[in-house]
PDB file of C-alpha atoms in Angstrom:
ATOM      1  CA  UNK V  18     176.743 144.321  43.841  1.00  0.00           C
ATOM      2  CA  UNK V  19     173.775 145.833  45.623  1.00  0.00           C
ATOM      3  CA  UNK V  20     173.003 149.298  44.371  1.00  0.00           C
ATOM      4  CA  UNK V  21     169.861 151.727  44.101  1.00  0.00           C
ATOM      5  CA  UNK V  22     169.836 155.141  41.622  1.00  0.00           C
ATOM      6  CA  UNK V  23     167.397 157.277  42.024  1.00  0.00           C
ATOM      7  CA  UNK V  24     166.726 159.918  39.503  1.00  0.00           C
ATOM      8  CA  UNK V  25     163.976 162.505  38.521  1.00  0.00           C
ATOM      9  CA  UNK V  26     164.598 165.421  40.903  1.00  0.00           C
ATOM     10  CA  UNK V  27     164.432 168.553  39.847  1.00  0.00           C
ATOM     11  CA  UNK V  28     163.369 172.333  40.169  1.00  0.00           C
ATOM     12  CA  UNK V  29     159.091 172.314  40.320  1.00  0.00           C
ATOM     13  CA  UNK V  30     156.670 175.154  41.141  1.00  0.00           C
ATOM     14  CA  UNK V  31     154.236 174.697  44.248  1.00  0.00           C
ATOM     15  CA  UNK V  32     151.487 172.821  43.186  1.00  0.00           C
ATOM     16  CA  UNK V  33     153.235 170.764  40.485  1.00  0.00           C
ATOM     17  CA  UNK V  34     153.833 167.626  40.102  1.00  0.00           C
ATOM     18  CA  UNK V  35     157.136 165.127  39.897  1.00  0.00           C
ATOM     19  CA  UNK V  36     157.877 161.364  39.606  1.00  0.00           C
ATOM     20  CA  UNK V  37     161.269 160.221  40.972  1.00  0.00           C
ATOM     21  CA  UNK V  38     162.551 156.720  40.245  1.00  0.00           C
ATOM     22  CA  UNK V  39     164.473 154.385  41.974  1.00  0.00           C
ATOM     23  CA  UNK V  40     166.236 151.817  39.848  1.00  0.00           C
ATOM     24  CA  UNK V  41     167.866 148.499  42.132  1.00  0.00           C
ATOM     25  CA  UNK V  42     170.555 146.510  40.721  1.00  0.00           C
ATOM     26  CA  UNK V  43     171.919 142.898  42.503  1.00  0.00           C
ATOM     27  CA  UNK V  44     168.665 142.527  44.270  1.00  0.00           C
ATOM     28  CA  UNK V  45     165.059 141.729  43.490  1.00  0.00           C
ATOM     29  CA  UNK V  46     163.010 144.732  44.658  1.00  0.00           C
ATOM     30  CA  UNK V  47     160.070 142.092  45.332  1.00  0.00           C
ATOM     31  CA  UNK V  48     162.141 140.064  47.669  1.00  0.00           C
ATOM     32  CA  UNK V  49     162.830 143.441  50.435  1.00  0.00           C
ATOM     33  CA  UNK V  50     160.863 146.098  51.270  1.00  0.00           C
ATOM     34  CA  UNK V  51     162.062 149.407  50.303  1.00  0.00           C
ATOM     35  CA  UNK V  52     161.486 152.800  51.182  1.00  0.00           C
ATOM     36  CA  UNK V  53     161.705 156.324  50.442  1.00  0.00           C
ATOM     37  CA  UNK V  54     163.678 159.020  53.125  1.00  0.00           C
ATOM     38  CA  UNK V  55     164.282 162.694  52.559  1.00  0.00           C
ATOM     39  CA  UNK V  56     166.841 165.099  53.952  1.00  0.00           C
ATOM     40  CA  UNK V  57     165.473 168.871  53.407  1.00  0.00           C
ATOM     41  CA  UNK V  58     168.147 171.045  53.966  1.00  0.00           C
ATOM     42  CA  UNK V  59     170.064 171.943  56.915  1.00  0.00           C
ATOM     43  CA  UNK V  60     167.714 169.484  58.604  1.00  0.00           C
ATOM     44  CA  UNK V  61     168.079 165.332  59.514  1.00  0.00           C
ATOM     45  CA  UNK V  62     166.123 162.525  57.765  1.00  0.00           C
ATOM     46  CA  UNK V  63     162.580 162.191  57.756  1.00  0.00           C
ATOM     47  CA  UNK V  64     160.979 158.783  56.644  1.00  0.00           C
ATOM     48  CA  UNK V  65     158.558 159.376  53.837  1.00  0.00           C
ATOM     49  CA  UNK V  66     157.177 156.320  52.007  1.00  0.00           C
ATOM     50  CA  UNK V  67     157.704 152.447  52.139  1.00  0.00           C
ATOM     51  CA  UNK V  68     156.323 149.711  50.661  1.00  0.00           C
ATOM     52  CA  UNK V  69     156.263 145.640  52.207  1.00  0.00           C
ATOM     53  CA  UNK V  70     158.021 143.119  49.907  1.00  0.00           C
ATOM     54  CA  UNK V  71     154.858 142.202  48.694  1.00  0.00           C
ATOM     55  CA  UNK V  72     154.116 144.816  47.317  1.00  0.00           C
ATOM     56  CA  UNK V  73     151.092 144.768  48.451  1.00  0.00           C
ATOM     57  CA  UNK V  74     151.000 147.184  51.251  1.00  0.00           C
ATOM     58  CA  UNK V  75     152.170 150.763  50.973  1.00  0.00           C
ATOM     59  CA  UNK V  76     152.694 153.223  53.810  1.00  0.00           C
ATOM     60  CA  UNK V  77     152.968 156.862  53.744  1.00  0.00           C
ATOM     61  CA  UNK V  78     154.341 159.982  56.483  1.00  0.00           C
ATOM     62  CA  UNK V  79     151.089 162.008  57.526  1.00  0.00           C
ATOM     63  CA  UNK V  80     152.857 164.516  55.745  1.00  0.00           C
ATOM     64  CA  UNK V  81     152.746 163.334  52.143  1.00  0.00           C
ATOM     65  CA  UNK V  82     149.788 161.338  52.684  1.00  0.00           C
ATOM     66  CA  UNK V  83     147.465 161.513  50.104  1.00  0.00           C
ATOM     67  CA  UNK V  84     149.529 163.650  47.411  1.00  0.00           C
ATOM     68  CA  UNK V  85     152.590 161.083  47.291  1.00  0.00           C
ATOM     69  CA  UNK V  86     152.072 157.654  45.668  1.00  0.00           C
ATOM     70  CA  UNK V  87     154.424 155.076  45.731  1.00  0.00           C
ATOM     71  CA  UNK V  88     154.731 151.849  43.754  1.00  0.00           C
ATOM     72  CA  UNK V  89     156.765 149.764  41.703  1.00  0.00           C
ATOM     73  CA  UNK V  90     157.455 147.672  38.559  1.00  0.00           C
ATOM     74  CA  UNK V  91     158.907 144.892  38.925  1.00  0.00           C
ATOM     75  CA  UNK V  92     159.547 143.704  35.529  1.00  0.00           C
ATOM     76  CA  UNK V  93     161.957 146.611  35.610  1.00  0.00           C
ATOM     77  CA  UNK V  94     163.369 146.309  39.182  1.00  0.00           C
ATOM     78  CA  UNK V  95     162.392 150.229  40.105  1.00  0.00           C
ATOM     79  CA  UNK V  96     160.695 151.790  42.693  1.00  0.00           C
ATOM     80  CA  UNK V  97     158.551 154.927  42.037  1.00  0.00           C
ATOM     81  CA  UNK V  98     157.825 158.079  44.084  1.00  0.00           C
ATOM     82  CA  UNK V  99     154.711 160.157  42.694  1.00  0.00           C
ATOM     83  CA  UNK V 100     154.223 163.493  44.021  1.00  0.00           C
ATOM     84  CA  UNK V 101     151.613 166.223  43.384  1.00  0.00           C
ATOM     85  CA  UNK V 102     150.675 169.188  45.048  1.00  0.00           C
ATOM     86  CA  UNK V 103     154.038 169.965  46.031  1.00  0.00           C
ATOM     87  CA  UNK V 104     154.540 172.360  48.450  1.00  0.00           C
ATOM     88  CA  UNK V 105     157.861 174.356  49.375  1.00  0.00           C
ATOM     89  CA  UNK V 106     158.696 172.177  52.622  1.00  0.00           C
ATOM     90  CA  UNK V 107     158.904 169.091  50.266  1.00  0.00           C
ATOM     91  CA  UNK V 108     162.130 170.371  49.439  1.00  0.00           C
ATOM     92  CA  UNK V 109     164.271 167.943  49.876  1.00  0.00           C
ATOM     93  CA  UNK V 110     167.139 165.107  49.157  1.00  0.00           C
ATOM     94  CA  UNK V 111     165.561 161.734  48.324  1.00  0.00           C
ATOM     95  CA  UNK V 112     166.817 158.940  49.188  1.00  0.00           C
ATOM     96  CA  UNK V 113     165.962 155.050  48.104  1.00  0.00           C
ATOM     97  CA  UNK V 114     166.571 152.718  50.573  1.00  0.00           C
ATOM     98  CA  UNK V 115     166.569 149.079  50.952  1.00  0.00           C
ATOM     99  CA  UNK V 116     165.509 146.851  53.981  1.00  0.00           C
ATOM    100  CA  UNK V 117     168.708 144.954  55.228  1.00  0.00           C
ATOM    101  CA  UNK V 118     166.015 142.007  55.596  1.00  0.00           C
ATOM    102  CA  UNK V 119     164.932 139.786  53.050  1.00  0.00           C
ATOM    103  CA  UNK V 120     161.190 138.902  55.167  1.00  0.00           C
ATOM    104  CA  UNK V 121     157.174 139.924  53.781  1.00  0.00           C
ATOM    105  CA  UNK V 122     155.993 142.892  56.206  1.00  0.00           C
ATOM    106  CA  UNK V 123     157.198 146.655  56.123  1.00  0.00           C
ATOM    107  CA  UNK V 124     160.828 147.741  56.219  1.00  0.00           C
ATOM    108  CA  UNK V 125     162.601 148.285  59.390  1.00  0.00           C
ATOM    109  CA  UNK V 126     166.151 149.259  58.741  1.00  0.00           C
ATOM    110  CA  UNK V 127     168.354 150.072  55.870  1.00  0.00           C
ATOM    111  CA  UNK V 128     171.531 148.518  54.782  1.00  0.00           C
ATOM    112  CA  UNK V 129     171.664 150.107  50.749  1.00  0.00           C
ATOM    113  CA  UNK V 130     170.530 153.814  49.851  1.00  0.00           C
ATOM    114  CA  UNK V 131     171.289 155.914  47.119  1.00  0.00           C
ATOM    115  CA  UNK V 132     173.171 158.991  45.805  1.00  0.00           C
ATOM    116  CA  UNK V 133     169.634 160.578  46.166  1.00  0.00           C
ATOM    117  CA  UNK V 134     167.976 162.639  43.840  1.00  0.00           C
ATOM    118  CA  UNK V 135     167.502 166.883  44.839  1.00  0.00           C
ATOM    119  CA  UNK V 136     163.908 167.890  44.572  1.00  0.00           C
ATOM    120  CA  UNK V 137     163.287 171.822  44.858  1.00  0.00           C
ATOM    121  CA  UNK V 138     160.107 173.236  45.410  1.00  0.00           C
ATOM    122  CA  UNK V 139     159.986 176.661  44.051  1.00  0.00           C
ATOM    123  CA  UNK V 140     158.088 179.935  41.992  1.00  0.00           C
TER     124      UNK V 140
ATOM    125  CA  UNK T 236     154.974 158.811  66.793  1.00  0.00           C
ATOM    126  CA  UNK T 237     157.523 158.106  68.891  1.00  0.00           C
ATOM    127  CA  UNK T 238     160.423 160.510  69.475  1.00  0.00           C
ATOM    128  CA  UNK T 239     163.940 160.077  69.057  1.00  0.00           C
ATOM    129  CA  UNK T 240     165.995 163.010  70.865  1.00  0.00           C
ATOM    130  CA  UNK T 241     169.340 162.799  70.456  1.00  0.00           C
ATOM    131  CA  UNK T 242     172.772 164.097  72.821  1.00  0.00           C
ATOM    132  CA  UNK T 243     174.729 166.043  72.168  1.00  0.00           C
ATOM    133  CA  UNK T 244     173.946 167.875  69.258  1.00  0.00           C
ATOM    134  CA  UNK T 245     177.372 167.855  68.371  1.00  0.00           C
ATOM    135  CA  UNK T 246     180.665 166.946  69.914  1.00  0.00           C
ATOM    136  CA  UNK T 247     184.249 166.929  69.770  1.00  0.00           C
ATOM    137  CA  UNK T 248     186.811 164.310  70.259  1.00  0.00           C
ATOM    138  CA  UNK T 249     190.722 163.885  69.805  1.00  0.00           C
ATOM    139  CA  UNK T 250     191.396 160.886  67.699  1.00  0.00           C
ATOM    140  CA  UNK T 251     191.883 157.935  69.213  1.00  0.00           C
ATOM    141  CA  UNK T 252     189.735 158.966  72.503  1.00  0.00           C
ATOM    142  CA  UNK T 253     186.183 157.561  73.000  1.00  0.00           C
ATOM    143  CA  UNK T 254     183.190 159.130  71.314  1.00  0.00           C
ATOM    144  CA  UNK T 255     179.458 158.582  73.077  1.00  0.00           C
ATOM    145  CA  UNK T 256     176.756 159.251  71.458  1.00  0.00           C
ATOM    146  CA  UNK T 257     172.904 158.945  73.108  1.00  0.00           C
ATOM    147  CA  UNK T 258     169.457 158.598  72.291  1.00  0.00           C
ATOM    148  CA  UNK T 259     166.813 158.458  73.961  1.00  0.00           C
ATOM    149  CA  UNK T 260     163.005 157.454  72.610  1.00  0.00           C
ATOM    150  CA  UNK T 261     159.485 158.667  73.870  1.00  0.00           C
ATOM    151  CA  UNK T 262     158.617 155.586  74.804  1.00  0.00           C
ATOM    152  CA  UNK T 263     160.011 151.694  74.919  1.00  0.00           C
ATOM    153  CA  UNK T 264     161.423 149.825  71.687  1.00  0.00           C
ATOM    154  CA  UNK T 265     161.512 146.505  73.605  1.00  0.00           C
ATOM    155  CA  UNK T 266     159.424 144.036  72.396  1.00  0.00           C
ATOM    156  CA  UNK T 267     159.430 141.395  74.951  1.00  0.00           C
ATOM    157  CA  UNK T 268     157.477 138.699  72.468  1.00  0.00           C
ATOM    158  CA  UNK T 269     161.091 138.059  71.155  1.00  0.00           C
ATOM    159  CA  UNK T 270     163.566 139.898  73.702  1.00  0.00           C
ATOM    160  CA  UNK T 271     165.017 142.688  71.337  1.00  0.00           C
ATOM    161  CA  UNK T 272     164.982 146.257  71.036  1.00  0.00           C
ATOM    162  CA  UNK T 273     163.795 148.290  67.427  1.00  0.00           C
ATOM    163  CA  UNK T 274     166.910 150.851  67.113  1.00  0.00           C
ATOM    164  CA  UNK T 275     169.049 151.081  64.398  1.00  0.00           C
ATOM    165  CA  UNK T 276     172.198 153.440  64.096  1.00  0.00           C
ATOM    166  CA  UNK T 277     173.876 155.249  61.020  1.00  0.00           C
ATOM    167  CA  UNK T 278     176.988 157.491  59.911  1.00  0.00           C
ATOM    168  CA  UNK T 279     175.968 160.083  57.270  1.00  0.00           C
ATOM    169  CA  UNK T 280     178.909 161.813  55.400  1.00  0.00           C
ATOM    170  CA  UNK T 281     178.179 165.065  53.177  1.00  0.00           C
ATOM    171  CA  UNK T 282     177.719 163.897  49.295  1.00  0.00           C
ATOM    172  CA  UNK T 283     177.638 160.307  50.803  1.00  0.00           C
ATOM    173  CA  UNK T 284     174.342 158.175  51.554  1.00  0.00           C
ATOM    174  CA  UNK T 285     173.600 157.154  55.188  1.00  0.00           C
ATOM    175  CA  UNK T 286     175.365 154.186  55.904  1.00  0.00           C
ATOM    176  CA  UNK T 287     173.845 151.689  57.943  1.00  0.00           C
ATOM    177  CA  UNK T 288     176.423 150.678  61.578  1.00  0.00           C
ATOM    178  CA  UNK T 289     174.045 149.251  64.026  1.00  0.00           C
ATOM    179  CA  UNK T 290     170.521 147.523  64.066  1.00  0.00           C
ATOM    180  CA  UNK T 291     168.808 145.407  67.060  1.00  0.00           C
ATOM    181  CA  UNK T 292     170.263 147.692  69.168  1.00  0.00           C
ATOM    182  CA  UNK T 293     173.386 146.182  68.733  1.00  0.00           C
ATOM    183  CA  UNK T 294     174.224 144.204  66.396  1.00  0.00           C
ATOM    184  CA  UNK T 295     177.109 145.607  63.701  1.00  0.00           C
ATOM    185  CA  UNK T 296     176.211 145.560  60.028  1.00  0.00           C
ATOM    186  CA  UNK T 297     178.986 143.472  58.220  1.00  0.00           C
ATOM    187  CA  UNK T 298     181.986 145.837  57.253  1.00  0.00           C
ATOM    188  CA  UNK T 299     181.613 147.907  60.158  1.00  0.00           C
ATOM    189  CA  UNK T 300     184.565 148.146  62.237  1.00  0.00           C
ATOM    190  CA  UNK T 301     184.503 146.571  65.150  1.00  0.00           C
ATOM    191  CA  UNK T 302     185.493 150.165  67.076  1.00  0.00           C
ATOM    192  CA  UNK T 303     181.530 151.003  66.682  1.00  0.00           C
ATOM    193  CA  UNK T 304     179.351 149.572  68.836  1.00  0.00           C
ATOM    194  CA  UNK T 305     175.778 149.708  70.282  1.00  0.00           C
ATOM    195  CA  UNK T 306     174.279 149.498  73.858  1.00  0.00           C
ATOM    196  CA  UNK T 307     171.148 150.784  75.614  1.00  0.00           C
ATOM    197  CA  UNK T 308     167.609 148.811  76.037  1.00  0.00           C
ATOM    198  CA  UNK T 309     164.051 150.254  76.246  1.00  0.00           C
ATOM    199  CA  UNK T 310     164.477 154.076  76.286  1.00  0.00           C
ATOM    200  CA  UNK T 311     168.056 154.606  76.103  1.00  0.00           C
ATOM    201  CA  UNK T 312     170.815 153.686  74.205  1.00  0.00           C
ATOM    202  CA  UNK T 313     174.362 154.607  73.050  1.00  0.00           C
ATOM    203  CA  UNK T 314     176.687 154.387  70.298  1.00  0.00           C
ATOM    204  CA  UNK T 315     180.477 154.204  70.971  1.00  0.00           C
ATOM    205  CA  UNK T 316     183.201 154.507  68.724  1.00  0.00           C
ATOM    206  CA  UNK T 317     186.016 153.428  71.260  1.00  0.00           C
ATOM    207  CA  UNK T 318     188.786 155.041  69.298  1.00  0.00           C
ATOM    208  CA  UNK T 319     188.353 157.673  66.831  1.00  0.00           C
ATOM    209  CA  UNK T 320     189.585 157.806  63.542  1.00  0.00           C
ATOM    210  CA  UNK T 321     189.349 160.661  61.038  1.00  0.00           C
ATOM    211  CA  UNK T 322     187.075 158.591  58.839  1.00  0.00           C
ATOM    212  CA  UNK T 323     184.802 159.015  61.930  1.00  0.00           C
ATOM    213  CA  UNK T 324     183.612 162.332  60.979  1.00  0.00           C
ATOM    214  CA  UNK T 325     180.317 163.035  60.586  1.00  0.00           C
ATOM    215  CA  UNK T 326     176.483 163.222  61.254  1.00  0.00           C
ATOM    216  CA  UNK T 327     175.294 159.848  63.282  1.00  0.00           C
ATOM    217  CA  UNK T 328     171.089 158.994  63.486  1.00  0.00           C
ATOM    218  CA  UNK T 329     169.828 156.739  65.232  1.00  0.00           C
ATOM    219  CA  UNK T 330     166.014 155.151  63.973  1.00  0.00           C
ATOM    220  CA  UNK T 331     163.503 153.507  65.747  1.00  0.00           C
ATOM    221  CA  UNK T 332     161.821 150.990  63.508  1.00  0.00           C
ATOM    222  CA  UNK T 333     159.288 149.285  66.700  1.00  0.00           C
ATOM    223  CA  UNK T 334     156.086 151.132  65.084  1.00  0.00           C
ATOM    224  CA  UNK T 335     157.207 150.421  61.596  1.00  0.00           C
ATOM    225  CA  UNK T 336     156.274 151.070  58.978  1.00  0.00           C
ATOM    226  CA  UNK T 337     155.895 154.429  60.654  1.00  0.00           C
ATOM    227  CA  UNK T 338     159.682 154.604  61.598  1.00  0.00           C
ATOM    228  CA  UNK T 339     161.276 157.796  62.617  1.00  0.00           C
ATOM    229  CA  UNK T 340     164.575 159.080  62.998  1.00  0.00           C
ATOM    230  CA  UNK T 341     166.751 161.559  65.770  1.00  0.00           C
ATOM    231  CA  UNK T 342     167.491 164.566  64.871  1.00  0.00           C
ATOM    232  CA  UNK T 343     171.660 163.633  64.658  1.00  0.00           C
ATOM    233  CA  UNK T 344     174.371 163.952  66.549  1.00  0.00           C
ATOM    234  CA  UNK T 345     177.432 165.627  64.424  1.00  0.00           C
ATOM    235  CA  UNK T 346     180.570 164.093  65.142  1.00  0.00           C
ATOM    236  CA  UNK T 347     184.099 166.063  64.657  1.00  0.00           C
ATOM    237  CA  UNK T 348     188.055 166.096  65.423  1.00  0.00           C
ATOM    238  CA  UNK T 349     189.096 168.377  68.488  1.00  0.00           C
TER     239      UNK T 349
END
């Protein structure tokens, strides 16, 4: 069975820093791309990071750019969000999610997601 | 980016009536090199994760019943749930994916029993 967990969310000042983690099960995370989404709340989802099944292309929201990191191990099968500087708008539900296609190039649509993991933001 | 606006922001139906739910994008998702359209539709329940119903416009993800479909090209599109079930409730997105990886999402449409 096709599952992601992520895990790693919790309560962070501004500024600080976090690493969420995204563990797949029944699939190879180097045979999809994958992605990260966030739901901040009261609000709708907001893409955030994605990587190609490659691995070797990552893509980030102009939003997160250049605080968030993402990349992955594949000896272990997970996916990993780094973020620093956070600020109080990256408040948020993360989600994992996995491209429904199994083809090189960025992800386009998303057939297995997560629980997600709550990340607040907070002094 | 392109825009996804979604109508209405929320609606009622009685069960077993037709549900419509629109979206419209800021510019085209056709891709006329290979004759399909970049939108993808999903059903988000509260604790749940989204769950994906439609992509290519219209094409149903396997398990989804066959009382959800999609329609629209270019700009506009629809989702229909032809007769509504209880199970029904709840927030529906839909995604463009046509300037992927840069994909974005409509604000939702939140679905409930009259």
């Amino acid at each position: 069975e096709v599952q992601v967990l992520e895990s790693g969310g919790e309560l962070v000042k501004p500024g600080g820093s976090l690493r969420l983690s995204c563990a797949a099960s029944g699939f190879t995370v180097s045979s999809y791309g994958m992605s990260w989404v966030r739901q901040a709340p009261g609000k709708g989802l907001e893409w955030v990071s994605g990587i190609s099944s490659s691995g070797g292309n990552t893509y980030y929201a102009d939003s997160v750019r250049g605080r968030f990191t993402l990349f992955r191990d594949t000896s272990t099968n997970t996916l990993y969000l780094q973020m620093n500087s956070l600020r109080a708008e990256d408040t948020a539900i993360y989600y994992c999610a996995k491209d429904r296609r199994a083809t090189a190039g960025p992800p386009y649509y998303f057939d297995s997601w997560g629980q997600g993991t709550l990340v607040t933001v907070s002094s | 980016d392109i825009v996804m606006t979604q109508s209405p922001d929320s609606l009622a139906v009685s069960l077993g009536e037709r549900a419509t739910l629109n979206c419209k994008s800021s510019q085209s998702l056709f891709y006329s090199s290979n004759n399909k359209d970049y939108l993808a539709w999903y059903q988000h329940k509260p604790g749940q994760p989204p769950r994906l119903l439609i992509y290519w416009a219209s094409i149903r993800d396997s398990g989804v019943p066959d009382r959800f479909s999609g329609s629209g090209s270019g700009s506009d599109f629809t989702l229909t749930i032809s007769s509504l079930q209880a199970e029904d409730v709840a927030i529906y997105y839909c995604q463009q994916y046509y300037t992927s990886p840069r994909i974005t999402f409509g604000q939702g449409t939140r679905l409930e029993i009259k």
